Amino acid sequence: MAQTSFPDITGEPSIPRILAVANQKGGVGKTTTTINLATALCAVGKKVLLVDLDPQGNASTGLGIKRAEIFDSTYDVLFGETHVANAVMATKVPRLSIIPSSIHLSGAEIELVPLERREYKLSEALRQPLPFDYIMIDCPPSLSLLTLNALVAADSIVVPLQCEFYALEGLSHLVKTIERIKKHFNPRLDIHGVLLTMFDKRNNLSGMVANDVREYFGEKVYRTV
């Protein structure tokens, strides 16, 4: 159940590094990437908070969180109805905690529209001294106000990119969005890297997409696929 203090976390709080895992296209491996990267960071001794910002809540269920156990969620944190500490839940992965998703996030888009500083709600909640080394945000599959909140809060973005025909078209839209966010909301935002997912070396198209992405982004494309 939700904690009133941070579970199993000790140490002097500082502002964590915030990574958003985002791509407006669904089914490209965002949640899988977020969970596995968070777990890998924990395996090398880092303390990680995963923020499930997707109304579908796959990261939450993927880490064994049952909906009946959720009292405070990312929705409550986003709208300032609770402090981060009250929404954090421990997972079975050592040093990995989560703020779980809620079905209420489905209506958050409409509720955010009339609010002042609507783009900064998540940033105001997360950019404070917290007992974590990293915060990883699993974004919904759209360039929505929820994703905008994640990118305004983040230091950098990890982009999972499926090796398929329309991949580069979608990526170009995301890059333009990132540039607008850097200009108007968050000048520190940068693309940490592009992760090629669902890569099949037997498929010529996978190789062509990989080559095109590496040609455009250079060292920003991870060697791992």
PDB file of C-alpha atoms in Angstrom:
ATOM      1  CA  MET A   1       0.000   0.000   0.000  1.00  0.00           C
ATOM      2  CA  ALA A   2       1.065   3.630  -0.389  1.00  0.00           C
ATOM      3  CA  GLN A   3       3.670   4.912   2.024  1.00  0.00           C
ATOM      4  CA  THR A   4       3.622   8.091   4.108  1.00  0.00           C
ATOM      5  CA  SER A   5       7.417   8.154   3.870  1.00  0.00           C
ATOM      6  CA  PHE A   6       9.843   6.890   1.276  1.00  0.00           C
ATOM      7  CA  PRO A   7      10.104   3.075   1.459  1.00  0.00           C
ATOM      8  CA  ASP A   8      13.504   1.540   2.226  1.00  0.00           C
ATOM      9  CA  ILE A   9      15.353   4.670   1.161  1.00  0.00           C
ATOM     10  CA  THR A  10      18.143   6.268   3.145  1.00  0.00           C
ATOM     11  CA  GLY A  11      20.643   8.998   2.353  1.00  0.00           C
ATOM     12  CA  GLU A  12      20.748  12.758   1.939  1.00  0.00           C
ATOM     13  CA  PRO A  13      18.103  13.885  -0.571  1.00  0.00           C
ATOM     14  CA  SER A  14      19.142  15.847  -3.653  1.00  0.00           C
ATOM     15  CA  ILE A  15      17.373  16.666  -6.909  1.00  0.00           C
ATOM     16  CA  PRO A  16      17.474  13.422  -8.958  1.00  0.00           C
ATOM     17  CA  ARG A  17      18.333  13.262 -12.637  1.00  0.00           C
ATOM     18  CA  ILE A  18      15.045  12.948 -14.518  1.00  0.00           C
ATOM     19  CA  LEU A  19      14.778  10.863 -17.694  1.00  0.00           C
ATOM     20  CA  ALA A  20      11.602  10.725 -19.777  1.00  0.00           C
ATOM     21  CA  VAL A  21      11.085   7.683 -21.987  1.00  0.00           C
ATOM     22  CA  ALA A  22       8.893   8.968 -24.780  1.00  0.00           C
ATOM     23  CA  ASN A  23       7.654   8.368 -28.300  1.00  0.00           C
ATOM     24  CA  GLN A  24       4.229   9.446 -29.523  1.00  0.00           C
ATOM     25  CA  LYS A  25       3.812   6.114 -31.294  1.00  0.00           C
ATOM     26  CA  GLY A  26       2.391   3.214 -29.287  1.00  0.00           C
ATOM     27  CA  GLY A  27       3.833  -0.271 -29.159  1.00  0.00           C
ATOM     28  CA  VAL A  28       7.487   0.704 -29.643  1.00  0.00           C
ATOM     29  CA  GLY A  29       8.763  -0.591 -26.303  1.00  0.00           C
ATOM     30  CA  LYS A  30       8.557   2.477 -24.027  1.00  0.00           C
ATOM     31  CA  THR A  31       7.344   0.638 -20.935  1.00  0.00           C
ATOM     32  CA  THR A  32       9.646  -2.338 -21.461  1.00  0.00           C
ATOM     33  CA  THR A  33      12.571   0.059 -21.869  1.00  0.00           C
ATOM     34  CA  THR A  34      11.615   2.062 -18.777  1.00  0.00           C
ATOM     35  CA  ILE A  35      11.270  -0.983 -16.528  1.00  0.00           C
ATOM     36  CA  ASN A  36      14.439  -2.677 -17.751  1.00  0.00           C
ATOM     37  CA  LEU A  37      16.599   0.452 -17.663  1.00  0.00           C
ATOM     38  CA  ALA A  38      15.325   1.320 -14.178  1.00  0.00           C
ATOM     39  CA  THR A  39      16.054  -2.227 -12.997  1.00  0.00           C
ATOM     40  CA  ALA A  40      19.537  -2.141 -14.534  1.00  0.00           C
ATOM     41  CA  LEU A  41      20.323   1.149 -12.766  1.00  0.00           C
ATOM     42  CA  CYS A  42      19.160  -0.376  -9.483  1.00  0.00           C
ATOM     43  CA  ALA A  43      21.358  -3.426 -10.118  1.00  0.00           C
ATOM     44  CA  VAL A  44      24.445  -1.176 -10.141  1.00  0.00           C
ATOM     45  CA  GLY A  45      23.430   0.424  -6.859  1.00  0.00           C
ATOM     46  CA  LYS A  46      21.354   3.434  -7.929  1.00  0.00           C
ATOM     47  CA  LYS A  47      18.073   4.403  -6.256  1.00  0.00           C
ATOM     48  CA  VAL A  48      15.381   4.875  -8.884  1.00  0.00           C
ATOM     49  CA  LEU A  49      11.831   6.200  -8.840  1.00  0.00           C
ATOM     50  CA  LEU A  50       9.677   5.156 -11.806  1.00  0.00           C
ATOM     51  CA  VAL A  51       6.795   7.527 -12.527  1.00  0.00           C
ATOM     52  CA  ASP A  52       4.023   5.811 -14.496  1.00  0.00           C
ATOM     53  CA  LEU A  53       2.395   8.642 -16.453  1.00  0.00           C
ATOM     54  CA  ASP A  54       0.542   6.395 -18.907  1.00  0.00           C
ATOM     55  CA  PRO A  55      -3.199   5.962 -18.145  1.00  0.00           C
ATOM     56  CA  GLN A  56      -2.884   2.325 -19.282  1.00  0.00           C
ATOM     57  CA  GLY A  57      -0.635   1.702 -16.283  1.00  0.00           C
ATOM     58  CA  ASN A  58       1.434  -1.076 -17.849  1.00  0.00           C
ATOM     59  CA  ALA A  59       4.590  -0.112 -15.946  1.00  0.00           C
ATOM     60  CA  SER A  60       2.672  -0.369 -12.681  1.00  0.00           C
ATOM     61  CA  THR A  61       1.218  -3.803 -13.405  1.00  0.00           C
ATOM     62  CA  GLY A  62       4.544  -4.890 -14.900  1.00  0.00           C
ATOM     63  CA  LEU A  63       6.163  -4.250 -11.530  1.00  0.00           C
ATOM     64  CA  GLY A  64       3.482  -6.168  -9.668  1.00  0.00           C
ATOM     65  CA  ILE A  65       1.378  -3.254  -8.410  1.00  0.00           C
ATOM     66  CA  LYS A  66      -2.262  -4.223  -7.971  1.00  0.00           C
ATOM     67  CA  ARG A  67      -4.861  -1.526  -8.621  1.00  0.00           C
ATOM     68  CA  ALA A  68      -6.591  -2.311  -5.329  1.00  0.00           C
ATOM     69  CA  GLU A  69      -3.387  -1.390  -3.482  1.00  0.00           C
ATOM     70  CA  ILE A  70      -3.104   2.083  -5.029  1.00  0.00           C
ATOM     71  CA  PHE A  71      -4.265   4.978  -2.866  1.00  0.00           C
ATOM     72  CA  ASP A  72      -2.306   7.914  -4.298  1.00  0.00           C
ATOM     73  CA  SER A  73      -1.108   7.928  -7.905  1.00  0.00           C
ATOM     74  CA  THR A  74       0.591  10.074 -10.523  1.00  0.00           C
ATOM     75  CA  TYR A  75      -2.763  11.794 -10.999  1.00  0.00           C
ATOM     76  CA  ASP A  76      -2.764  12.981  -7.379  1.00  0.00           C
ATOM     77  CA  VAL A  77       0.871  14.115  -7.611  1.00  0.00           C
ATOM     78  CA  LEU A  78       0.264  15.892 -10.925  1.00  0.00           C
ATOM     79  CA  PHE A  79      -2.614  17.941  -9.534  1.00  0.00           C
ATOM     80  CA  GLY A  80      -0.908  18.704  -6.236  1.00  0.00           C
ATOM     81  CA  GLU A  81      -3.357  16.668  -4.193  1.00  0.00           C
ATOM     82  CA  THR A  82      -0.574  14.748  -2.438  1.00  0.00           C
ATOM     83  CA  HIS A  83       3.190  14.930  -1.907  1.00  0.00           C
ATOM     84  CA  VAL A  84       5.449  12.595  -3.860  1.00  0.00           C
ATOM     85  CA  ALA A  85       6.312  10.698  -0.656  1.00  0.00           C
ATOM     86  CA  ASN A  86       2.675   9.726  -0.117  1.00  0.00           C
ATOM     87  CA  ALA A  87       2.354   8.210  -3.610  1.00  0.00           C
ATOM     88  CA  VAL A  88       5.628   6.250  -3.709  1.00  0.00           C
ATOM     89  CA  MET A  89       5.314   2.482  -3.468  1.00  0.00           C
ATOM     90  CA  ALA A  90       8.059  -0.098  -3.057  1.00  0.00           C
ATOM     91  CA  THR A  91       8.489  -2.821  -5.679  1.00  0.00           C
ATOM     92  CA  LYS A  92      10.058  -6.274  -5.482  1.00  0.00           C
ATOM     93  CA  VAL A  93      13.146  -4.895  -7.216  1.00  0.00           C
ATOM     94  CA  PRO A  94      15.646  -3.666  -4.605  1.00  0.00           C
ATOM     95  CA  ARG A  95      16.084   0.148  -4.682  1.00  0.00           C
ATOM     96  CA  LEU A  96      13.303   0.562  -7.270  1.00  0.00           C
ATOM     97  CA  SER A  97      10.181   2.484  -6.229  1.00  0.00           C
ATOM     98  CA  ILE A  98       7.197   3.575  -8.306  1.00  0.00           C
ATOM     99  CA  ILE A  99       4.468   6.181  -8.368  1.00  0.00           C
ATOM    100  CA  PRO A 100       1.732   4.104  -9.996  1.00  0.00           C
ATOM    101  CA  SER A 101      -0.657   5.154 -12.710  1.00  0.00           C
ATOM    102  CA  SER A 102      -4.372   5.724 -12.242  1.00  0.00           C
ATOM    103  CA  ILE A 103      -7.349   5.468 -14.573  1.00  0.00           C
ATOM    104  CA  HIS A 104      -8.048   9.098 -13.599  1.00  0.00           C
ATOM    105  CA  LEU A 105      -5.122  10.095 -15.834  1.00  0.00           C
ATOM    106  CA  SER A 106      -7.419   9.428 -18.797  1.00  0.00           C
ATOM    107  CA  GLY A 107      -9.284  12.633 -17.964  1.00  0.00           C
ATOM    108  CA  ALA A 108      -6.235  14.619 -16.903  1.00  0.00           C
ATOM    109  CA  GLU A 109      -5.817  16.137 -20.366  1.00  0.00           C
ATOM    110  CA  ILE A 110      -9.129  17.970 -20.118  1.00  0.00           C
ATOM    111  CA  GLU A 111      -8.597  18.917 -16.478  1.00  0.00           C
ATOM    112  CA  LEU A 112      -5.175  20.426 -17.186  1.00  0.00           C
ATOM    113  CA  VAL A 113      -6.353  22.730 -19.984  1.00  0.00           C
ATOM    114  CA  PRO A 114      -7.775  25.586 -17.855  1.00  0.00           C
ATOM    115  CA  LEU A 115      -5.009  25.534 -15.221  1.00  0.00           C
ATOM    116  CA  GLU A 116      -2.276  28.154 -14.934  1.00  0.00           C
ATOM    117  CA  ARG A 117       1.245  26.849 -15.606  1.00  0.00           C
ATOM    118  CA  ARG A 118      -0.350  23.600 -16.735  1.00  0.00           C
ATOM    119  CA  GLU A 119       2.870  22.506 -18.463  1.00  0.00           C
ATOM    120  CA  TYR A 120       4.861  22.715 -15.207  1.00  0.00           C
ATOM    121  CA  LYS A 121       2.680  20.654 -12.853  1.00  0.00           C
ATOM    122  CA  LEU A 122       4.854  17.534 -12.924  1.00  0.00           C
ATOM    123  CA  SER A 123       8.069  19.550 -12.817  1.00  0.00           C
ATOM    124  CA  GLU A 124       6.899  21.391  -9.713  1.00  0.00           C
ATOM    125  CA  ALA A 125       6.166  18.061  -8.035  1.00  0.00           C
ATOM    126  CA  LEU A 126       9.362  16.219  -8.993  1.00  0.00           C
ATOM    127  CA  ARG A 127      12.120  18.833  -9.195  1.00  0.00           C
ATOM    128  CA  GLN A 128      12.859  18.939  -5.476  1.00  0.00           C
ATOM    129  CA  PRO A 129      15.320  17.149  -3.167  1.00  0.00           C
ATOM    130  CA  LEU A 130      14.261  13.491  -3.138  1.00  0.00           C
ATOM    131  CA  PRO A 131      16.103  10.362  -1.928  1.00  0.00           C
ATOM    132  CA  PHE A 132      16.652   8.965  -5.441  1.00  0.00           C
ATOM    133  CA  ASP A 133      19.483   9.095  -7.964  1.00  0.00           C
ATOM    134  CA  TYR A 134      17.173   8.881 -10.970  1.00  0.00           C
ATOM    135  CA  ILE A 135      13.534   9.474 -11.787  1.00  0.00           C
ATOM    136  CA  MET A 136      12.309   7.700 -14.917  1.00  0.00           C
ATOM    137  CA  ILE A 137       9.003   8.761 -16.460  1.00  0.00           C
ATOM    138  CA  ASP A 138       7.074   6.290 -18.613  1.00  0.00           C
ATOM    139  CA  CYS A 139       5.120   8.554 -20.982  1.00  0.00           C
ATOM    140  CA  PRO A 140       1.819   7.853 -22.749  1.00  0.00           C
ATOM    141  CA  PRO A 141       1.891   7.103 -26.503  1.00  0.00           C
ATOM    142  CA  SER A 142       0.985  10.623 -27.643  1.00  0.00           C
ATOM    143  CA  LEU A 143       2.343  14.172 -27.736  1.00  0.00           C
ATOM    144  CA  SER A 144      -0.246  15.222 -25.168  1.00  0.00           C
ATOM    145  CA  LEU A 145      -0.275  17.526 -22.146  1.00  0.00           C
ATOM    146  CA  LEU A 146       0.833  14.574 -20.043  1.00  0.00           C
ATOM    147  CA  THR A 147       3.860  13.981 -22.272  1.00  0.00           C
ATOM    148  CA  LEU A 148       4.501  17.728 -22.364  1.00  0.00           C
ATOM    149  CA  ASN A 149       4.558  17.765 -18.550  1.00  0.00           C
ATOM    150  CA  ALA A 150       7.082  14.919 -18.575  1.00  0.00           C
ATOM    151  CA  LEU A 151       9.368  16.683 -21.067  1.00  0.00           C
ATOM    152  CA  VAL A 152       9.199  19.969 -19.166  1.00  0.00           C
ATOM    153  CA  ALA A 153      10.195  18.119 -15.982  1.00  0.00           C
ATOM    154  CA  ALA A 154      12.964  16.041 -17.573  1.00  0.00           C
ATOM    155  CA  ASP A 155      16.671  16.667 -17.935  1.00  0.00           C
ATOM    156  CA  SER A 156      16.792  14.441 -20.997  1.00  0.00           C
ATOM    157  CA  ILE A 157      14.738  12.048 -23.073  1.00  0.00           C
ATOM    158  CA  VAL A 158      15.297   8.450 -24.143  1.00  0.00           C
ATOM    159  CA  VAL A 159      13.496   7.619 -27.396  1.00  0.00           C
ATOM    160  CA  PRO A 160      12.661   3.960 -28.111  1.00  0.00           C
ATOM    161  CA  LEU A 161      12.353   3.661 -31.889  1.00  0.00           C
ATOM    162  CA  GLN A 162      10.820   0.635 -33.554  1.00  0.00           C
ATOM    163  CA  CYS A 163      12.667  -0.397 -36.720  1.00  0.00           C
ATOM    164  CA  GLU A 164       9.716  -0.100 -39.078  1.00  0.00           C
ATOM    165  CA  PHE A 165       8.712   1.891 -42.146  1.00  0.00           C
ATOM    166  CA  TYR A 166       7.191   5.009 -40.537  1.00  0.00           C
ATOM    167  CA  ALA A 167       9.689   5.251 -37.676  1.00  0.00           C
ATOM    168  CA  LEU A 168      11.626   8.255 -38.992  1.00  0.00           C
ATOM    169  CA  GLU A 169       8.474  10.224 -39.789  1.00  0.00           C
ATOM    170  CA  GLY A 170       7.287   9.909 -36.204  1.00  0.00           C
ATOM    171  CA  LEU A 171      10.739  10.700 -34.875  1.00  0.00           C
ATOM    172  CA  SER A 172      10.906  13.923 -36.890  1.00  0.00           C
ATOM    173  CA  HIS A 173       7.661  15.117 -35.240  1.00  0.00           C
ATOM    174  CA  LEU A 174       9.085  14.303 -31.814  1.00  0.00           C
ATOM    175  CA  VAL A 175      12.329  16.172 -32.534  1.00  0.00           C
ATOM    176  CA  LYS A 176      10.372  19.275 -33.583  1.00  0.00           C
ATOM    177  CA  THR A 177       8.334  19.044 -30.380  1.00  0.00           C
ATOM    178  CA  ILE A 178      11.508  18.762 -28.288  1.00  0.00           C
ATOM    179  CA  GLU A 179      12.934  21.869 -29.966  1.00  0.00           C
ATOM    180  CA  ARG A 180       9.767  23.836 -29.192  1.00  0.00           C
ATOM    181  CA  ILE A 181       9.844  22.679 -25.573  1.00  0.00           C
ATOM    182  CA  LYS A 182      13.509  23.686 -25.263  1.00  0.00           C
ATOM    183  CA  LYS A 183      12.699  27.123 -26.646  1.00  0.00           C
ATOM    184  CA  HIS A 184       9.584  27.872 -24.603  1.00  0.00           C
ATOM    185  CA  PHE A 185       9.552  25.706 -21.466  1.00  0.00           C
ATOM    186  CA  ASN A 186      12.697  23.725 -20.668  1.00  0.00           C
ATOM    187  CA  PRO A 187      16.042  24.864 -22.120  1.00  0.00           C
ATOM    188  CA  ARG A 188      17.962  22.025 -20.429  1.00  0.00           C
ATOM    189  CA  LEU A 189      16.027  19.268 -22.269  1.00  0.00           C
ATOM    190  CA  ASP A 190      18.165  17.127 -24.542  1.00  0.00           C
ATOM    191  CA  ILE A 191      17.893  13.794 -26.316  1.00  0.00           C
ATOM    192  CA  HIS A 192      19.978  11.443 -24.199  1.00  0.00           C
ATOM    193  CA  GLY A 193      19.750   8.756 -26.831  1.00  0.00           C
ATOM    194  CA  VAL A 194      17.717   6.811 -29.369  1.00  0.00           C
ATOM    195  CA  LEU A 195      17.171   3.115 -28.652  1.00  0.00           C
ATOM    196  CA  LEU A 196      16.427   0.877 -31.644  1.00  0.00           C
ATOM    197  CA  THR A 197      13.745  -1.656 -30.644  1.00  0.00           C
ATOM    198  CA  MET A 198      12.216  -4.720 -32.310  1.00  0.00           C
ATOM    199  CA  PHE A 199      15.307  -4.953 -34.498  1.00  0.00           C
ATOM    200  CA  ASP A 200      15.411  -8.025 -36.712  1.00  0.00           C
ATOM    201  CA  LYS A 201      18.752  -8.457 -38.485  1.00  0.00           C
ATOM    202  CA  ARG A 202      17.092 -10.871 -40.935  1.00  0.00           C
ATOM    203  CA  ASN A 203      14.867  -8.038 -42.135  1.00  0.00           C
ATOM    204  CA  ASN A 204      16.410  -5.635 -44.660  1.00  0.00           C
ATOM    205  CA  LEU A 205      14.052  -2.861 -43.532  1.00  0.00           C
ATOM    206  CA  SER A 206      15.392  -3.039 -39.967  1.00  0.00           C
ATOM    207  CA  GLY A 207      18.909  -2.537 -41.271  1.00  0.00           C
ATOM    208  CA  MET A 208      17.863   0.369 -43.501  1.00  0.00           C
ATOM    209  CA  VAL A 209      16.038   2.138 -40.663  1.00  0.00           C
ATOM    210  CA  ALA A 210      18.973   1.591 -38.310  1.00  0.00           C
ATOM    211  CA  ASN A 211      21.412   3.010 -40.864  1.00  0.00           C
ATOM    212  CA  ASP A 212      19.227   6.068 -41.519  1.00  0.00           C
ATOM    213  CA  VAL A 213      18.789   6.796 -37.807  1.00  0.00           C
ATOM    214  CA  ARG A 214      22.513   6.421 -37.112  1.00  0.00           C
ATOM    215  CA  GLU A 215      23.340   8.670 -40.066  1.00  0.00           C
ATOM    216  CA  TYR A 216      21.023  11.394 -38.741  1.00  0.00           C
ATOM    217  CA  PHE A 217      21.683  11.154 -34.989  1.00  0.00           C
ATOM    218  CA  GLY A 218      25.224   9.792 -34.960  1.00  0.00           C
ATOM    219  CA  GLU A 219      26.479   8.992 -31.452  1.00  0.00           C
ATOM    220  CA  LYS A 220      23.020   9.707 -29.990  1.00  0.00           C
ATOM    221  CA  VAL A 221      21.935   6.235 -31.171  1.00  0.00           C
ATOM    222  CA  TYR A 222      22.842   3.578 -28.605  1.00  0.00           C
ATOM    223  CA  ARG A 223      24.963   0.641 -29.730  1.00  0.00           C
ATOM    224  CA  THR A 224      22.582  -1.654 -27.856  1.00  0.00           C
ATOM    225  CA  VAL A 225      19.535  -2.701 -29.903  1.00  0.00           C
TER     226      VAL A 225
END
